[in-house]
Short mmCIF file of C-alpha atoms in Angstrom, two decimals:
data_model
loop_
_atom_site.label_atom_id
_atom_site.label_comp_id
_atom_site.label_asym_id
_atom_site.label_seq_id
_atom_site.Cartn_x
_atom_site.Cartn_y
_atom_site.Cartn_z
CA MET L 1 -4.58 -25.15 -4.31
CA THR L 2 -1.11 -24.67 -5.00
CA ALA L 3 1.16 -22.94 -2.62
CA ALA L 4 1.29 -19.91 -4.36
CA SER L 5 -1.76 -19.64 -5.71
CA LEU L 6 -3.60 -16.80 -2.83
CA SER L 7 -1.08 -14.56 -4.26
CA ARG L 8 -1.16 -14.34 -7.74
CA GLN L 9 -4.86 -14.71 -8.11
CA PRO L 10 -8.06 -12.51 -7.00
CA LEU L 11 -10.73 -14.71 -5.17
CA ASP L 12 -13.36 -15.70 -6.99
CA SER L 13 -15.90 -17.96 -7.77
CA ALA L 14 -14.22 -19.49 -10.76
CA ASP L 15 -10.94 -19.55 -9.44
CA ILE L 16 -12.20 -21.95 -6.58
CA ASP L 17 -14.03 -23.87 -9.08
CA GLN L 18 -10.24 -24.46 -10.85
CA ALA L 19 -8.45 -24.87 -8.10
CA ASP L 20 -6.36 -28.21 -7.87
CA ILE L 21 -7.73 -29.42 -5.07
CA ASP L 22 -11.76 -31.17 -4.95
CA GLN L 23 -14.01 -28.13 -4.86
CA ALA L 24 -15.92 -30.46 -2.21
CA ASP L 25 -12.72 -30.18 -0.01
CA ILE L 26 -13.34 -26.66 0.03
CA ASP L 27 -15.60 -25.41 3.17
CA GLN L 28 -16.94 -22.23 3.95
CA ALA L 29 -13.22 -21.70 6.64
CA ASP L 30 -11.26 -22.29 3.92
CA ILE L 31 -12.94 -19.69 1.83
CA ASP L 32 -13.39 -17.03 4.38
CA GLN L 33 -9.55 -17.94 5.10
CA ILE L 34 -8.35 -16.94 1.40
CA ALA L 35 -10.79 -13.81 1.07
CA LEU L 36 -9.15 -12.44 4.69
CA ALA L 37 -5.07 -14.03 3.55
CA SER L 38 -5.73 -11.67 -0.01
CA TYR L 39 -7.54 -9.35 1.53
CA VAL L 40 -4.08 -8.66 4.05
CA LEU L 41 -2.10 -9.60 1.19
CA GLY L 42 -3.40 -6.27 -0.57
CA LEU L 43 -2.56 -4.48 2.17
CA GLY L 44 0.92 -5.31 3.47
CA ASP L 45 2.31 -5.13 -0.08
CA ASP L 46 1.33 -1.65 0.31
CA THR L 47 3.70 -0.73 2.90
CA LEU L 48 5.97 -2.53 2.44
CA ILE L 49 6.57 -1.30 -1.40
CA LEU L 50 6.22 2.25 -0.39
CA ALA L 51 8.39 1.28 2.85
CA GLN L 52 11.14 1.08 0.08
CA ARG L 53 10.59 3.90 -1.85
CA LEU L 54 10.63 6.04 0.97
CA GLY L 55 13.54 4.05 2.17
CA GLU L 56 15.14 5.70 -1.14
CA TRP L 57 15.33 9.47 0.03
CA ILE L 58 17.75 8.12 3.04
CA THR L 59 21.45 10.56 1.76
CA ARG L 60 19.01 12.31 -0.34
CA ALA L 61 16.16 14.20 0.74
CA PRO L 62 16.38 18.44 1.84
CA GLN L 63 17.93 18.10 4.77
CA ILE L 64 19.40 15.88 7.06
CA GLU L 65 16.00 15.61 9.47
CA GLU L 66 14.28 15.05 6.22
CA ASP L 67 16.55 12.00 5.97
CA ILE L 68 15.71 10.97 9.16
CA ALA L 69 11.74 11.69 9.33
CA LEU L 70 11.49 9.51 6.08
CA GLY L 71 13.50 7.04 7.38
CA ASN L 72 11.27 6.64 10.27
CA ILE L 73 8.14 6.76 8.34
CA ALA L 74 9.83 3.93 5.94
CA LEU L 75 10.43 2.25 9.24
CA ASP L 76 6.64 2.51 10.64
CA LEU L 77 5.73 0.63 6.88
CA LEU L 78 7.90 -1.70 7.27
CA GLY L 79 7.02 -2.69 10.54
CA GLN L 80 2.94 -3.02 9.52
CA ALA L 81 4.08 -4.99 6.14
CA ARG L 82 6.18 -7.90 8.70
CA THR L 83 2.65 -7.66 10.46
CA LEU L 84 0.68 -8.21 7.43
CA LEU L 85 3.07 -10.26 5.42
CA SER L 86 3.57 -13.10 8.33
CA TYR L 87 -0.32 -12.99 9.05
CA ALA L 88 -1.06 -13.51 5.16
CA GLY L 89 1.52 -16.37 5.05
CA GLU L 90 0.17 -17.86 7.96
CA LEU L 91 -4.21 -17.88 6.60
CA GLU L 92 -2.60 -19.48 3.87
CA GLY L 93 -1.53 -21.90 5.46
CA LYS L 94 -3.95 -22.98 6.95
CA VAL L 95 -5.76 -23.66 3.85
CA THR L 96 -2.56 -25.20 1.79
CA GLY L 97 -0.61 -26.82 4.23
CA THR L 98 2.20 -24.72 3.46
CA SER L 99 2.83 -21.74 5.13
CA ARG L 100 5.56 -18.76 3.54
CA GLY L 101 6.73 -16.08 6.02
CA GLU L 102 7.44 -12.91 5.29
CA ASP L 103 10.36 -12.80 3.59
CA ASP L 104 9.33 -15.16 2.15
CA LEU L 105 6.07 -12.94 0.17
CA ALA L 106 8.86 -9.85 0.96
CA PHE L 107 11.51 -11.45 -1.56
CA LEU L 108 10.65 -14.37 -3.32
CA ARG L 109 7.12 -12.96 -5.68
CA ASP L 110 7.59 -12.41 -8.83
CA GLU L 111 5.61 -8.33 -10.43
CA ARG L 112 2.13 -10.42 -10.98
CA GLU L 113 2.19 -11.60 -7.50
CA PHE L 114 1.85 -8.19 -5.66
CA ARG L 115 -1.10 -6.87 -5.04
CA ASN L 116 -0.46 -3.54 -4.11
CA VAL L 117 -2.36 -0.23 -5.67
CA HIS L 118 -0.20 1.46 -8.23
CA LEU L 119 0.84 4.57 -6.14
CA VAL L 120 3.13 3.64 -3.50
CA GLU L 121 5.35 2.32 -7.01
CA ILE L 122 5.75 4.95 -8.43
CA GLU L 123 8.94 6.59 -8.45
CA ASN L 124 9.85 9.25 -5.87
CA GLY L 125 10.49 12.58 -7.94
CA ASP L 126 11.18 15.39 -6.86
CA PHE L 127 10.49 15.78 -3.25
CA ALA L 128 7.30 17.69 -4.02
CA VAL L 129 5.87 14.76 -5.57
CA THR L 130 7.03 12.30 -3.02
CA MET L 131 4.94 15.05 -0.31
CA ALA L 132 1.83 14.93 -2.76
CA ARG L 133 1.99 11.22 -2.48
CA GLN L 134 2.45 10.75 1.26
CA LEU L 135 -0.32 12.95 1.56
CA ILE L 136 -2.50 10.84 0.19
CA PHE L 137 -1.53 7.81 1.02
CA SER L 138 -1.17 9.06 4.40
CA ALA L 139 -4.61 10.11 5.29
CA TYR L 140 -6.14 6.51 3.50
CA GLN L 141 -4.00 4.79 5.73
CA TYR L 142 -5.39 6.77 8.37
CA GLU L 143 -9.35 6.06 7.89
CA LEU L 144 -8.16 2.79 7.19
CA TYR L 145 -6.65 1.79 10.12
CA THR L 146 -9.33 3.76 11.84
CA ALA L 147 -12.28 1.96 10.32
CA LEU L 148 -9.58 -1.46 10.99
CA LEU L 149 -9.71 -0.37 15.58
CA THR L 150 -13.49 -2.42 15.06
CA SER L 151 -12.20 -5.54 12.99
CA THR L 152 -13.38 -8.65 14.51
CA ASP L 153 -10.29 -10.16 13.14
CA PRO L 154 -8.43 -9.68 16.09
CA THR L 155 -4.83 -9.63 14.29
CA LEU L 156 -5.72 -6.62 12.02
CA SER L 157 -7.74 -4.90 15.40
CA ALA L 158 -4.56 -4.89 17.28
CA LEU L 159 -2.69 -3.68 14.00
CA ALA L 160 -4.87 -1.21 13.75
CA ALA L 161 -4.48 0.16 17.16
CA LYS L 162 -0.43 0.18 17.23
CA ALA L 163 -0.61 1.89 13.45
CA VAL L 164 -3.04 3.92 13.71
CA LYS L 165 -0.87 6.53 15.70
CA GLU L 166 1.91 6.02 13.31
CA VAL L 167 -0.06 6.72 10.83
CA ALA L 168 -1.46 10.53 12.52
CA TYR L 169 2.31 11.31 12.37
CA HIS L 170 2.73 10.25 8.50
CA ARG L 171 -0.63 12.16 7.84
CA ASP L 172 0.75 15.42 9.64
CA HIS L 173 4.88 15.09 8.33
CA ALA L 174 3.36 15.55 4.82
CA THR L 175 0.00 17.81 5.81
CA GLN L 176 2.73 20.26 6.98
CA TRP L 177 5.45 20.11 4.13
CA VAL L 178 2.10 20.33 1.65
CA LEU L 179 0.98 23.72 2.84
CA ARG L 180 4.43 25.32 3.62
CA LEU L 181 5.61 24.68 0.12
CA GLY L 182 2.21 25.03 -1.51
CA ASP L 183 1.11 28.71 0.37
CA GLY L 184 5.31 29.49 -0.01
CA THR L 185 7.28 30.80 -3.18
CA PRO L 186 6.66 30.95 -6.88
CA GLU L 187 7.94 27.89 -7.35
CA SER L 188 7.13 25.68 -4.12
CA HIS L 189 3.92 26.65 -5.43
CA ASP L 190 4.13 25.52 -8.49
CA ARG L 191 6.06 21.95 -8.34
CA LEU L 192 3.81 21.39 -5.78
CA GLN L 193 0.93 21.87 -7.89
CA ALA L 194 2.25 20.02 -10.46
CA ALA L 195 3.47 16.96 -8.10
CA LEU L 196 -0.44 16.94 -7.91
CA ASP L 197 -1.12 16.95 -11.05
CA GLN L 198 1.64 13.93 -11.49
CA VAL L 199 -0.16 11.94 -8.69
CA TRP L 200 -3.38 12.45 -8.24
CA PRO L 201 -4.37 9.54 -11.22
CA TYR L 202 -3.37 7.26 -9.12
CA VAL L 203 -6.02 8.03 -6.81
CA GLU L 204 -9.38 6.16 -8.09
CA GLU L 205 -7.57 2.77 -8.04
CA ILE L 206 -7.02 3.59 -4.09
CA PHE L 207 -10.69 2.86 -3.42
CA ASP L 208 -12.05 1.46 -6.49
CA THR L 209 -13.23 -1.88 -5.23
CA ALA L 210 -13.98 -3.61 -8.95
CA ASP L 211 -11.04 -6.29 -8.30
CA THR L 212 -11.61 -7.21 -4.10
CA ALA L 213 -15.61 -6.81 -4.14
CA ASP L 214 -15.29 -10.75 -3.58
CA ILE L 215 -12.94 -10.70 -1.26
CA LEU L 216 -14.75 -7.85 0.98
CA THR L 217 -18.12 -9.26 0.41
CA ALA L 218 -16.38 -12.49 2.03
CA LEU L 219 -15.46 -10.24 5.33
CA PRO L 220 -17.87 -8.73 6.76
CA GLY L 221 -17.40 -7.33 10.09
CA VAL L 222 -13.56 -7.92 9.37
CA ALA L 223 -12.35 -5.85 5.91
CA ALA L 224 -13.00 -1.99 5.71
CA ASP L 225 -14.22 -0.76 2.19
CA PRO L 226 -12.33 1.24 0.90
CA ALA L 227 -14.99 3.36 -0.77
CA ALA L 228 -16.60 3.98 2.39
CA LEU L 229 -12.85 5.39 3.39
CA ARG L 230 -13.13 8.02 0.22
CA PRO L 231 -15.27 10.87 2.13
CA ALA L 232 -13.18 11.35 4.86
CA TRP L 233 -10.58 11.10 3.15
CA SER L 234 -11.82 14.06 0.62
CA ARG L 235 -12.97 16.30 3.67
CA TYR L 236 -9.62 16.02 5.17
CA VAL L 237 -7.17 15.78 1.89
CA GLU L 238 -9.53 18.68 -0.09
CA ALA L 239 -9.21 21.23 3.04
CA VAL L 240 -5.54 20.54 2.80
CA ILE L 241 -5.41 21.67 -0.65
CA THR L 242 -7.55 24.81 -0.27
CA THR L 243 -5.32 25.73 2.59
CA ALA L 244 -2.39 25.26 0.96
CA THR L 245 -3.50 27.64 -2.20
CA LEU L 246 -3.67 24.30 -4.40
CA SER L 247 -6.05 23.77 -7.10
CA LEU L 248 -7.74 20.34 -7.18
CA PRO L 249 -6.31 18.19 -10.08
CA ALA L 250 -8.63 16.94 -12.52
CA PRO L 251 -6.90 13.93 -14.19
CA THR L 252 -8.05 12.60 -17.59
CA TRP L 253 -7.08 9.08 -16.97
CA ARG L 254 -6.86 7.06 -13.70
CA SER L 255 -4.61 3.89 -12.95
CA ARG L 256 -5.96 0.50 -11.88
CA GLY L 257 -5.52 -3.52 -11.92
CA GLY L 258 -2.82 -3.10 -8.93
CA ARG L 259 -4.43 -5.54 -6.43
CA ALA L 260 -5.05 -8.04 -9.49
CA GLY L 261 -1.46 -8.22 -10.45
CA TYR L 262 -0.72 -5.57 -13.32
CA HIS L 263 1.51 -3.25 -12.28
CA SER L 264 3.52 -0.62 -14.04
CA GLU L 265 7.16 -0.63 -14.76
CA ASN L 266 7.73 1.10 -11.70
CA LEU L 267 7.63 -1.89 -10.09
CA GLY L 268 10.10 -4.06 -12.51
CA HIS L 269 12.20 -1.37 -12.16
CA LEU L 270 11.64 -1.76 -8.04
CA LEU L 271 11.75 -5.63 -7.22
CA PRO L 272 15.36 -5.95 -8.43
CA ASP L 273 16.69 -3.61 -5.73
CA MET L 274 15.12 -4.74 -3.14
CA GLN L 275 14.93 -8.49 -3.62
CA ASN L 276 18.40 -9.37 -4.89
CA LEU L 277 20.04 -9.42 -2.14
CA HIS L 278 17.65 -12.20 -0.99
CA ARG L 279 17.79 -14.20 -3.77
CA SER L 280 21.22 -13.89 -3.94
CA HIS L 281 21.95 -15.96 -0.91
CA PRO L 282 18.95 -18.19 -0.72
CA GLY L 283 18.44 -19.22 3.40
CA ALA L 284 21.14 -16.61 4.60
CA SER L 285 19.93 -14.84 8.00
CA TRP L 286 21.45 -11.88 10.07
#
């Protein structure tokens, strides 16, 4: 198995059969490690890419307090990403014998090797679009980390114990803005409704397990099934939308494929900005 294979292919039996080492050399423990590394990598990519997007608001937010707030949220997400990517690299090394660090995974992978959902890579748009995206994703992360509190994997449960407190703030911050804008002026209401309509086609992918079914099956008690998070997420988000006098969107299309490495052009434009410095100065450190 090559050192890059974990990030380039989702886990399934066909991939393992075609690995670069003999099938007899793969024991169940290795399969479990591959599944866990793949799962953790997807979560890490979500937080890394959204942190990059939110960082783009610094000096551009509607008010200076919001510059600080979005910057702090981005730093929280970046901290989660560092833990998750470091852990994914550690797990990979146990199977392949070649570990990659958080910087390797963040800066030296190409677009097809990322496993984030499309929602986090879409452009910020105006402030309403960013807040609609934040409400959707932070409410999902809150349910995710709440579920991972009881994970039998000690690294994931420890991360969840810290991160659930962070994303509770992220969710509250987005909620307050959605309520303020949705139930504000006619202009703010219309712009936030348009923002919800724009981002809602990306919701279904968050909870879709089509590309991760094998991974989830291999990790009972360890991973959180995203489909199981949907009811609690829906109750919270729909209550906020209703209170904000907004309408629940009814999209005519949906995104898919991010967990399998298929991305929109947005990620292709984001990665050069994020990776340029590291790739221009290989091996440099602060």
